[in-house]
Short mmCIF file of C-alpha atoms and ligand atoms in Angstrom, two decimals:
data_model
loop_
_atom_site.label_atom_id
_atom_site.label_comp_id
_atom_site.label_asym_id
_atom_site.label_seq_id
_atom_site.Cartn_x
_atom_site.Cartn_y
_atom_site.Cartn_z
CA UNK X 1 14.88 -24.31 38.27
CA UNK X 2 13.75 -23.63 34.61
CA UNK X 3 15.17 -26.30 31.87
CA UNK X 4 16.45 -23.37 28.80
CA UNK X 5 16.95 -26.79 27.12
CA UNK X 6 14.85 -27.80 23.80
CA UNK X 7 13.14 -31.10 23.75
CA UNK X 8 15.36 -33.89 22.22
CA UNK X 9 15.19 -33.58 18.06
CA UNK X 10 14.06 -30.02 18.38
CA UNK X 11 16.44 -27.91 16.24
CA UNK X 12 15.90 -23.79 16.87
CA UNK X 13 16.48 -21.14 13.80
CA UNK X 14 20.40 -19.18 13.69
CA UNK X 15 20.32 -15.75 14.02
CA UNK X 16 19.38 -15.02 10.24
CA UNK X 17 17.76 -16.90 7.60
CA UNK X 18 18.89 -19.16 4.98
CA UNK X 19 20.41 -17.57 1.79
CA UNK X 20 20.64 -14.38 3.56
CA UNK X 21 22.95 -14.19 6.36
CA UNK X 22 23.45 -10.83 7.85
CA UNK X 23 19.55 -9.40 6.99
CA UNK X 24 16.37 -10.15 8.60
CA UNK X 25 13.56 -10.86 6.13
CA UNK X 26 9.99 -8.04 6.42
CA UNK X 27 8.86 -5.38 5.83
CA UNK X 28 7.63 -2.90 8.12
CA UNK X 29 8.47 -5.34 10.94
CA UNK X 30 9.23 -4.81 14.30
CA UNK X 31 13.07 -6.47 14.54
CA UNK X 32 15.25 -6.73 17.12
CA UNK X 33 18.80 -7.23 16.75
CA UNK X 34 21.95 -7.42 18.68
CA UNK X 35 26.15 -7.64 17.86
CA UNK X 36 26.94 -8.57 21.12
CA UNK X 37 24.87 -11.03 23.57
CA UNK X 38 22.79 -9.33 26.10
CA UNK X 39 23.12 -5.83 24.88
CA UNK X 40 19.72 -5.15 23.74
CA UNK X 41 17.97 -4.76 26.94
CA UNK X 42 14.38 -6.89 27.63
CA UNK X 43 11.22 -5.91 28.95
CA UNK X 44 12.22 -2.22 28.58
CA UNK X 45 13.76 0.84 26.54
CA UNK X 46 15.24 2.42 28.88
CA UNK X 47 17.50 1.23 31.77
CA UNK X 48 18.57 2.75 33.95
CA UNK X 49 22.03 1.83 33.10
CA UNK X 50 22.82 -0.28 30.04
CA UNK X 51 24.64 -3.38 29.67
CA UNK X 52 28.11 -2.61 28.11
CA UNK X 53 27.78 0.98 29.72
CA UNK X 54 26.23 1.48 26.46
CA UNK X 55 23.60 4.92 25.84
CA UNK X 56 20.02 4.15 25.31
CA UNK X 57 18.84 6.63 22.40
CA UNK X 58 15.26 6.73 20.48
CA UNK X 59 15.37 8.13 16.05
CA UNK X 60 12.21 8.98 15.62
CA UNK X 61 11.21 8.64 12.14
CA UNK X 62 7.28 9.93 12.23
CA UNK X 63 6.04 12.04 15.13
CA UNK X 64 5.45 10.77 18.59
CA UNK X 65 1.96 10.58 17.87
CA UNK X 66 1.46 9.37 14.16
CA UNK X 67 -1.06 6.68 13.80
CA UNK X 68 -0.14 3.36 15.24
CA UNK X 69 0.24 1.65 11.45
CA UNK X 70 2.25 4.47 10.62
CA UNK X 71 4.69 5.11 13.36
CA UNK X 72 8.07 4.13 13.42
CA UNK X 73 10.86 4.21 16.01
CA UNK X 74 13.84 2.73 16.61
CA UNK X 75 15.87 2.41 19.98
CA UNK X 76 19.47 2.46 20.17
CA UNK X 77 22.02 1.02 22.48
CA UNK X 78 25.48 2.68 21.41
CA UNK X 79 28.48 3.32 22.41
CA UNK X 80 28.19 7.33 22.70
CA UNK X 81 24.95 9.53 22.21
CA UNK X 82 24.54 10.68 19.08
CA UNK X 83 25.08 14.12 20.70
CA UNK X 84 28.34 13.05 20.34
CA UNK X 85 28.93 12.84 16.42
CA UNK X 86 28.45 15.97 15.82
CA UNK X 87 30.24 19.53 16.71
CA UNK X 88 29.53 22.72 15.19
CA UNK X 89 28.49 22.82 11.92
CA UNK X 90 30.35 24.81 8.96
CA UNK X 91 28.56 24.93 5.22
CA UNK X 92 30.17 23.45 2.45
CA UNK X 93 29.10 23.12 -1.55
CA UNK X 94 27.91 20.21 -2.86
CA UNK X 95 27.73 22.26 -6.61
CA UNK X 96 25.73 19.03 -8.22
CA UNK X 97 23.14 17.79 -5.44
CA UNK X 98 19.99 20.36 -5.64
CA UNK X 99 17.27 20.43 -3.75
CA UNK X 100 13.53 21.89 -4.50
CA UNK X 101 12.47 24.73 -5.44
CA UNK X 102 15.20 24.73 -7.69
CA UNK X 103 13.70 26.39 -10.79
CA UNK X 104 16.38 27.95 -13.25
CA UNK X 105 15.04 30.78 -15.51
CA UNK X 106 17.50 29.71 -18.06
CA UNK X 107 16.16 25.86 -18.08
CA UNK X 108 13.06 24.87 -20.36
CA UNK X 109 11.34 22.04 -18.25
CA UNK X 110 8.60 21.61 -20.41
CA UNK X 111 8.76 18.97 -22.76
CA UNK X 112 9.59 15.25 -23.55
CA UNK X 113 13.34 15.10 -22.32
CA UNK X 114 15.79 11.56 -23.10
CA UNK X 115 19.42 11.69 -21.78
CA UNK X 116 22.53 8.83 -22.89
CA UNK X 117 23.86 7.47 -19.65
CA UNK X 118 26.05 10.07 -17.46
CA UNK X 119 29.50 9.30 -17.99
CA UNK X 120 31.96 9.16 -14.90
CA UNK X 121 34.59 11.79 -14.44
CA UNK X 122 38.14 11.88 -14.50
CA UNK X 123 38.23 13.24 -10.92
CA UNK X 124 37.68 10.36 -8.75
CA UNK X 125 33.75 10.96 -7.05
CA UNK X 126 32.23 9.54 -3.58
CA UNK X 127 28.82 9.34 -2.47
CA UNK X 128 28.74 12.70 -2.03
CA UNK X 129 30.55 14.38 -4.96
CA UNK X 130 29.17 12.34 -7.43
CA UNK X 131 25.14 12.87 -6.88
CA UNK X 132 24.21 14.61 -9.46
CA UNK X 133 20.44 16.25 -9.76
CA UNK X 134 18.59 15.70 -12.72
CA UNK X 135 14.89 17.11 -11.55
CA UNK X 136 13.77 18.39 -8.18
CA UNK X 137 9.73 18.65 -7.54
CA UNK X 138 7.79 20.41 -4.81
CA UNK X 139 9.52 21.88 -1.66
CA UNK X 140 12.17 20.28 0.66
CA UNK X 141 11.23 22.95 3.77
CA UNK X 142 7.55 21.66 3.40
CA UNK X 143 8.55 18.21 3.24
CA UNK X 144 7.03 17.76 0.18
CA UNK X 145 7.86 16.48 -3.56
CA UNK X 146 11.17 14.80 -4.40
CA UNK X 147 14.62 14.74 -6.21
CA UNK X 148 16.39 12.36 -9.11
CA UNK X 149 19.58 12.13 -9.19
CA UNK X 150 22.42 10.25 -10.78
CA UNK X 151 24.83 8.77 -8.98
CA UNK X 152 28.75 8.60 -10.10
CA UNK X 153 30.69 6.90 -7.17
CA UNK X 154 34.39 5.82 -7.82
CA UNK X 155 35.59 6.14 -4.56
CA UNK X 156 34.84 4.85 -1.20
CA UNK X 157 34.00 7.40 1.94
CA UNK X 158 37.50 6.73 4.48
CA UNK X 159 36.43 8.41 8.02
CA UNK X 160 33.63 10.19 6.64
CA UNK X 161 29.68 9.60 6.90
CA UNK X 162 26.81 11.33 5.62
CA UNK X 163 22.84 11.89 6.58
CA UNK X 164 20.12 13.52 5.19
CA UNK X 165 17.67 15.06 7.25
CA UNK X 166 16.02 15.78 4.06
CA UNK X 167 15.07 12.79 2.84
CA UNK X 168 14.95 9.22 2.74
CA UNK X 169 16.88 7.61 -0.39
CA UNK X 170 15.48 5.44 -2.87
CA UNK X 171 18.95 3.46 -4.20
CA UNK X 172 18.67 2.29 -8.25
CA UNK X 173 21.94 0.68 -9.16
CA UNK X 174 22.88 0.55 -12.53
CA UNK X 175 26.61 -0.91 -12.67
CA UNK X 176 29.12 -1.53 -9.94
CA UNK X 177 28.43 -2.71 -6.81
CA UNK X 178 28.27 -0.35 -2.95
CA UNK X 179 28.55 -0.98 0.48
CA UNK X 180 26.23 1.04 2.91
CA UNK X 181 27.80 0.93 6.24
CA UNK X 182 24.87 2.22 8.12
CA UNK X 183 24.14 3.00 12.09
CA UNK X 184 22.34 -0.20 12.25
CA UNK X 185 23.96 -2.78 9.85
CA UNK X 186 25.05 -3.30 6.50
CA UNK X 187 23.55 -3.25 2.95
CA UNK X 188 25.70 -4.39 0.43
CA UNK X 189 23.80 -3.53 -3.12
CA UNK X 190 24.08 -4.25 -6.42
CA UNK X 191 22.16 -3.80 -9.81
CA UNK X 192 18.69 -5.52 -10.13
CA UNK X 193 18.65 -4.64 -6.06
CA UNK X 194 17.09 -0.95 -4.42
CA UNK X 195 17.69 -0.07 -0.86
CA UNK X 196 15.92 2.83 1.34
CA UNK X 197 17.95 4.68 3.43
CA UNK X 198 15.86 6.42 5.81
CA UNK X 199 15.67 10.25 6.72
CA UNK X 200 18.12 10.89 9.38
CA UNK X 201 20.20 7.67 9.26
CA UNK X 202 24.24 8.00 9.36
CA UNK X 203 26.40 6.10 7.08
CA UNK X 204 29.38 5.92 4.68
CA UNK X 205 29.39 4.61 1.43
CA UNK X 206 32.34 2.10 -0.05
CA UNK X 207 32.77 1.12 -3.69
CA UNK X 208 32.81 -3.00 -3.55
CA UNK X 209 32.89 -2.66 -7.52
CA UNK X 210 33.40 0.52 -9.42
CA UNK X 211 33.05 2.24 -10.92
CA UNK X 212 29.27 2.65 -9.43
CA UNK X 213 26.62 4.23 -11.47
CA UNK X 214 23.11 4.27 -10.77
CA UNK X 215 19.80 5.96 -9.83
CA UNK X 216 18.62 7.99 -6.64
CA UNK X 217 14.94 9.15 -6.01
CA UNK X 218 15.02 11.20 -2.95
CA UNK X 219 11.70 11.77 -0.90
CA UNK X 220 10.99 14.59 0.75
CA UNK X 221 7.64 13.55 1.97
CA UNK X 222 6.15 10.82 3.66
CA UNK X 223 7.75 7.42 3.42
CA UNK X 224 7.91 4.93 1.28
CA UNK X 225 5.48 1.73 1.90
CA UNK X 226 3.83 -1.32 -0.12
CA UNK X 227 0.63 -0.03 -2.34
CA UNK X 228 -2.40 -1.67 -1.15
CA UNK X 229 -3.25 -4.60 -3.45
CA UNK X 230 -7.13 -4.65 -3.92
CA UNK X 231 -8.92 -7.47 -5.09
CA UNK X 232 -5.08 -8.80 -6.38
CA UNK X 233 -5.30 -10.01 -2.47
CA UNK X 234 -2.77 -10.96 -0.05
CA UNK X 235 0.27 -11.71 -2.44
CA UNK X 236 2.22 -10.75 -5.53
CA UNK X 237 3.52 -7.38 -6.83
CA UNK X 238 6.32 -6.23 -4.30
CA UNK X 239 6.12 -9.31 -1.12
CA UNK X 240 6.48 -8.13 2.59
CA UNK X 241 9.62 -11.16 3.03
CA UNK X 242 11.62 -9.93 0.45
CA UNK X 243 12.75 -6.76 1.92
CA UNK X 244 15.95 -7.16 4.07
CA UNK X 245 17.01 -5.28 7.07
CA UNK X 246 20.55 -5.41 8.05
CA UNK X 247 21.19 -7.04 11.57
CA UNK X 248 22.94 -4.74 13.74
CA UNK X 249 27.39 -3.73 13.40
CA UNK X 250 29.33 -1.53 14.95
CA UNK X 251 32.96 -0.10 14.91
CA UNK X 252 34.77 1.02 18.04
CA UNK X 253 37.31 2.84 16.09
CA UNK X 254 39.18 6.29 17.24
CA UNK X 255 39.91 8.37 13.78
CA UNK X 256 39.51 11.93 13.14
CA UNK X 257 36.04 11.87 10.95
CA UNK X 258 34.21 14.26 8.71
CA UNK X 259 30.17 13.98 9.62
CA UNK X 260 28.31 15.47 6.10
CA UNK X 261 24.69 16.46 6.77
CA UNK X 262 22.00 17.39 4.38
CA UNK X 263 19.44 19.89 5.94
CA UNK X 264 16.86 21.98 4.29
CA UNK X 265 19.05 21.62 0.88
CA UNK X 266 21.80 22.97 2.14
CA UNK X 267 25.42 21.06 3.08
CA UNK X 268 26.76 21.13 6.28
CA UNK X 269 30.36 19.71 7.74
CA UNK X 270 31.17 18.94 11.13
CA UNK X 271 34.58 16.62 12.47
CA UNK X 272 34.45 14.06 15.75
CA UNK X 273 37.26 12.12 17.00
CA UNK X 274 35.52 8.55 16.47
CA UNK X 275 33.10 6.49 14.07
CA UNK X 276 29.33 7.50 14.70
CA UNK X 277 28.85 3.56 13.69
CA UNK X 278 28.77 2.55 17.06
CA UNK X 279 25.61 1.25 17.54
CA UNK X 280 25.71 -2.29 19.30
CA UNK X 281 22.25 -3.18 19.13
CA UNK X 282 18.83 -2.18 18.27
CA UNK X 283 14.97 -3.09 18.14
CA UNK X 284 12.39 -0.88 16.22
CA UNK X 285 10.72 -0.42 12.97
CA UNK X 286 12.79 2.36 11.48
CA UNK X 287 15.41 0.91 9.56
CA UNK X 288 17.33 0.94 5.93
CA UNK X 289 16.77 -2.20 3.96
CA UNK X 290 17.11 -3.74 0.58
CA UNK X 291 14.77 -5.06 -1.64
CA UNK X 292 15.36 -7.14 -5.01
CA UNK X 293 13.68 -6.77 -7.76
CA UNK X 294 13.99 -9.90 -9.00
CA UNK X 295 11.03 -10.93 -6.48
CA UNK X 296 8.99 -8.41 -8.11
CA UNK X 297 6.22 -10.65 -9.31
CA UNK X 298 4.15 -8.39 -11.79
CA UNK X 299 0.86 -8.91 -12.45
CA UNK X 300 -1.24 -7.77 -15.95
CA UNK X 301 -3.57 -8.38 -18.32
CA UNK X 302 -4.55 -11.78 -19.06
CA UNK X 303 -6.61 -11.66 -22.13
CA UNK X 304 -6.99 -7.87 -23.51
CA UNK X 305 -5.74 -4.70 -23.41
CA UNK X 306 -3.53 -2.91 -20.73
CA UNK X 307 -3.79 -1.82 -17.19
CA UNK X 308 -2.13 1.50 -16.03
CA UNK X 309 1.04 1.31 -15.33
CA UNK X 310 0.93 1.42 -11.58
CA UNK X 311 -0.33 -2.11 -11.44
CA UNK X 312 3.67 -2.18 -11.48
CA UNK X 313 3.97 -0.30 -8.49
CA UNK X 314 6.85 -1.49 -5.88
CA UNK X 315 6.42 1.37 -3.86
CA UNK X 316 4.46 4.30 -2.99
CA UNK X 317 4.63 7.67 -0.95
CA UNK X 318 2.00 8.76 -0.21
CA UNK X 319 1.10 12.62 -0.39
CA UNK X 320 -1.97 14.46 1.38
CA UNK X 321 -4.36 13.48 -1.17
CA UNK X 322 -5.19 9.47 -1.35
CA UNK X 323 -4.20 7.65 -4.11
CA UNK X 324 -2.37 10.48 -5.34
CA UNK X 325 1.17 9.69 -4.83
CA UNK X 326 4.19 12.14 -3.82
CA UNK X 327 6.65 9.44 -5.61
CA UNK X 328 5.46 5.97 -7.18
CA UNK X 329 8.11 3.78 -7.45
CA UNK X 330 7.18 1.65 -10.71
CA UNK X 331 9.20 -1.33 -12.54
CA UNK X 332 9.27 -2.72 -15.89
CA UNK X 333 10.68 -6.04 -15.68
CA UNK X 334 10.51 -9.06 -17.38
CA UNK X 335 7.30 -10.75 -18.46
CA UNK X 336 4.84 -12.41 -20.66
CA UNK X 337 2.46 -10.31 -22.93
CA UNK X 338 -0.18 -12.49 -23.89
CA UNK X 339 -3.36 -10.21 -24.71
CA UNK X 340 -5.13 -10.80 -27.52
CA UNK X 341 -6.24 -8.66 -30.48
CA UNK X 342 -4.94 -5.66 -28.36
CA UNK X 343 -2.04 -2.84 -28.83
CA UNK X 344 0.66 -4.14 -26.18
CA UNK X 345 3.24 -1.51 -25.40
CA UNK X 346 1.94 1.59 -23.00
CA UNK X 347 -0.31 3.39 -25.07
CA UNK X 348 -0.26 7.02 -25.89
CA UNK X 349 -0.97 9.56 -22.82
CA UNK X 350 -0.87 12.61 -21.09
CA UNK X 351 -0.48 12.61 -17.42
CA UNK X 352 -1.36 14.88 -14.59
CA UNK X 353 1.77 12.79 -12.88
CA UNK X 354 5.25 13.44 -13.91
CA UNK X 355 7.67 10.56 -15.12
CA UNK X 356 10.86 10.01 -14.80
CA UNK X 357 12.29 6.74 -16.01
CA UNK X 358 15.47 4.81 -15.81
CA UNK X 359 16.74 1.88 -17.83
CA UNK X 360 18.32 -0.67 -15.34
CA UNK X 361 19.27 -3.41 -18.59
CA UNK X 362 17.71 -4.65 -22.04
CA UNK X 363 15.12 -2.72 -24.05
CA UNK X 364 11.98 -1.01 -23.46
CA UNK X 365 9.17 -2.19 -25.30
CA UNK X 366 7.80 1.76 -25.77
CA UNK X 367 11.02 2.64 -27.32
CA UNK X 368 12.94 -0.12 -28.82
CA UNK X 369 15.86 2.56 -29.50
CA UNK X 370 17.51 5.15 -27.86
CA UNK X 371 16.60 4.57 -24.14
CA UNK X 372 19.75 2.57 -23.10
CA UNK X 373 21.08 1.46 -19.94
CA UNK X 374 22.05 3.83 -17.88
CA UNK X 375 19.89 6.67 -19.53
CA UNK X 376 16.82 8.73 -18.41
CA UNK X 377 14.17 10.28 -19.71
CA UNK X 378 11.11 12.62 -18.77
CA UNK X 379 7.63 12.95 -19.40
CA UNK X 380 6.91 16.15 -17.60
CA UNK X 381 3.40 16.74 -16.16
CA UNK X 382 0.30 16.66 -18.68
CA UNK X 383 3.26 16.46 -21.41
CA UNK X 384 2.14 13.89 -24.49
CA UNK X 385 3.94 10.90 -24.91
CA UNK X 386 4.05 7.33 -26.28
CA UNK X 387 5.74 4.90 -28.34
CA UNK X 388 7.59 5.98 -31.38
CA UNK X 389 6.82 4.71 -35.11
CA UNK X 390 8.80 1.60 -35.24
CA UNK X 391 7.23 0.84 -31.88
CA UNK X 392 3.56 1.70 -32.99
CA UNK X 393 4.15 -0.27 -36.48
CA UNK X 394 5.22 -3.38 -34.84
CA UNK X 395 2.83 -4.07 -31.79
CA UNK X 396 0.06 -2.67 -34.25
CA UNK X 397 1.30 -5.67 -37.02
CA UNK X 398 2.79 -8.72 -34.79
CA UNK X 399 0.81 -12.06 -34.14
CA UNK X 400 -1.38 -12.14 -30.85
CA UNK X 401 0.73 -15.24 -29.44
CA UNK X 402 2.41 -14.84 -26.13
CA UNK X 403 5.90 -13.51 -26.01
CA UNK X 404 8.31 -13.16 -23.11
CA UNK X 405 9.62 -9.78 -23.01
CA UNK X 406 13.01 -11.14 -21.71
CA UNK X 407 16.29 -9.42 -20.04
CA UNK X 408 14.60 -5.79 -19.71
CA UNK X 409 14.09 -3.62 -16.20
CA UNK X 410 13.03 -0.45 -16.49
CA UNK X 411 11.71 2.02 -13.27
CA UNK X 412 9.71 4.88 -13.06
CA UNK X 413 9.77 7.64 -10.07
CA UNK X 414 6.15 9.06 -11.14
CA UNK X 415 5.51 12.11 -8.65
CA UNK X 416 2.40 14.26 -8.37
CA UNK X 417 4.61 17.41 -8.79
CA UNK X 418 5.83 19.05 -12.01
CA UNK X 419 9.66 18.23 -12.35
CA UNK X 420 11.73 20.92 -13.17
CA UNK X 421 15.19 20.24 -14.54
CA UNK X 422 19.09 21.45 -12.83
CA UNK X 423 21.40 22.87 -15.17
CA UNK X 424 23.62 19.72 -15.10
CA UNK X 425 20.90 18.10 -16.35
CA UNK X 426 19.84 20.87 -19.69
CA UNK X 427 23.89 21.88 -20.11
CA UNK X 428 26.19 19.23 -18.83
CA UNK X 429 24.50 15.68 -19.12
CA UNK X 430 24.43 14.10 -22.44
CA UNK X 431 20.88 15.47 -23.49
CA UNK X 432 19.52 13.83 -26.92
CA UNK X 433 18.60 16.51 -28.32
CA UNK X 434 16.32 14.56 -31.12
CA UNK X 435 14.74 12.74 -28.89
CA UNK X 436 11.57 14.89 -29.81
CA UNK X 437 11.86 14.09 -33.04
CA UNK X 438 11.06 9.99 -32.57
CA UNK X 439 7.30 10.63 -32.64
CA UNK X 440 7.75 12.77 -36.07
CA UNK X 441 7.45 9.68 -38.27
CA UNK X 442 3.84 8.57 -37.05
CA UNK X 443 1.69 9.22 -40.25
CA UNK X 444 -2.07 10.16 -40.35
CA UNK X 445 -3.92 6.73 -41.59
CA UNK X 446 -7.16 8.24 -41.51
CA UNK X 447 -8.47 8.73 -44.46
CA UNK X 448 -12.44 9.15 -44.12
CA UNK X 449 -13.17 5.51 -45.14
CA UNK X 450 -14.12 2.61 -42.40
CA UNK X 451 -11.76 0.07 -42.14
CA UNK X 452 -8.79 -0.48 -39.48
CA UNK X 453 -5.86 0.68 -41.43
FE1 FE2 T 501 3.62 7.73 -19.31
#
């Protein structure tokens, strides 16, 4: 007879960790996770029948046959197929969420563009009403390039869920706080966290705090995943054990319910009698999770001048081409600048990448005016950019002692793909229209004679 005792003193772990009940810690891992005991069958995927009398049921995130380190599945056990959360579909308009190509004759993309934070309407907005589309990039039937949006949520989703089979979501809060009620757990998010809601997953979206304003990068392509680190080694930048996946919930509930799907850019409706959220337990690698950034631990120069910006890379998408992203997911946070006799703020470029950037709280170092929280702004492919006067002045003047750039966090979703703007974003959202104007001030020093002037 075996002994499922532990020796005497031995104490075992809970279910979750620590500080962080109701997530498992990894990322990329292979969890396993159950809401009731013994429904997560062992040794096997498939049973023939299921404890619970639930349905066995595989989402496929890569193809069958990806390579091993890139393929991710994740099995099921719910209480009805997933046949059975949808019906026939009817198309609806979703006026603000665009999708590439999405190229308005009317809409100037090139050029520096700066917008003031989106204000929130009177109408009350959920998840779904209040995306809206700043740029789109590439193609969403090729599965290629990406979206920005804005998101303006006052209102929580009642017997309604959403997917896209378009995309997986990169999550930027800005103010409020959301609830992801997801097929296989919860996320509850907040500023200074992202989450990643995976292509294909079902949820519903409830306001915890409103109202909720923030930042979406959607990704047509491949998925997101940690940047290789180099000789930086085995640790720093984004860590694998700060990511948290939900463990698994589920609702039995009978209510007349309004299934939303994204596919191929266009909105589609469809109504069951029950909550798709019904899935009791689950073991793969395809999952939503959150991530915050206050583990980011960036890494930089150390005694002169200034590595490219994607040394501040969370995450990356990759595209066909290595190296060459489809979507970097970049962050300017908090740190120490302590480089000697050396310019400190980014310097002046032009990129073959595109850049969109959001301020998440406190002042960029590039632009100490004008680029508040809750704004945007875009540096369009092989477009000139750079600090501004007052900028240049300063970091070209201050003492070479180290200062803590303190209570600032900034992003960047830098894609491979040109960025062309919506019409909400050139007519309706509060465009600054001088923002081209902030690099009119920088004066010519040069003046034939050696010297730094
Ligand atoms: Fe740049």
């Amino acid at each position: 007879m075996t002994d499922h005792s532990l020796p005497q003193g031995m104490i075992r772990a809970g279910h979750t960790t620590g500080t962080h009940e109701g997530y498992m810690p990894g990322f990329g891992n292979d969890f396993e996770t159950e809401a009731l005991p013994g429904a997560l069958p062992q040794g096997q995927n498939s049973p023939q029948k299921c404890e619970y009398g639930l349905y066995a049921e595989q989402l496929s995130g890569t193809a069958f046959t990806a390579p091993r380190g890139q393929n991710e599945r994740t099995w099921c056990y719910r209480i009805r197929p997933s046949v059975k959360h949808t019906g026939r579909f009817t198309k609806i308009d979703v006026p603000y969420w665009k999708s590439a190509p999405n190229i308005d004759p009317d809409v100037i993309s090139l050029g520096q563009y700066r917008w003031d934070p989106v204000p929130h309407t009177e109408a009350a907005q959920t998840w779904i009403t209040g995306m809206r589309t700043i740029t789109t990039a590439g193609d969403v039937n090729t599965q290629i390039g990406m979206a920005s949006h804005i998101y303006l949520v006052t209102q929580s989703m009642q017997d309604e869920y959403f997917y896209s089979a378009d995309s997986e979501l990169l999550v930027v809060p800005q103010e409020g706080r959301l609830r992801f009620c997801t097929e296989l757990g919860v996320i509850d998010l907040e500023p200074k966290e992202i989450a990643i809601l995976p292509r294909g997953l079902v949820y519903r979206v409830e306001v915890l705090e409103g109202p909720a304003r923030g930042f979406v990068c959607e990704n047509y392509g491949q998925k997101f995943d940690l940047p290789g680190r180099g000789p930086i080694g085995a640790n720093c930048l984004a860590n694998p054990r700060d990511f948290k996946c939900p463990v698994a919930a589920f609702e039995d509930r009978d209510a007349k319910s309004r299934v939303v799907i994204k596919w191929c850019g266009q909105f589609h409706e469809t109504f069951i009698d029950h909550s798709p959220l019904d899935v009791v337990a689950w073991h793969g690698n395809y999952c939503a999770y959150k991530y915050d950034l206050r583990t980011y631990s960036p890494v930089g120069a150390i005694l002169f001048d200034h590595p490219d910006p994607s040394i501040f890379t969370v995450l990356t998408a990759p595209s066909g081409q290595e190296g060459t992203a489809n979507i970097d997911f970049v962050l300017f946070r908090e740190r120490w600048m302590v480089a000697e006799h050396t310019f400190r703020p980014p310097w002046y470029h032009k990129n073959i990448m595109s850049e969109m950037m959001g301020n998440i709280y406190g002042i960029y170092d590039a632009k100490p005016k004008g680029f508040v929280p809750g704004g945007m702004s875009l540096h369009n492919m092989m477009l000139p950019h750079g600090p501004d006067r007052a900028a240049f002045e300063k970091a070209s003047n201050e003492p070479m002692v180290p200062v803590l750039q303190d209570n600032t966090m900034q992003f960047m979703f830098e894609t491979r793909f040109p960025q062309h703007l919506t019409a909400f974003a050139a007519n309706e959202a509060p465009l600054q229209d001088d923002y081209i104007d902030c690099w009119d001030s920088i004066e010519k020093k040069f003046d034939g004679k050696p010297g730094v002037k």
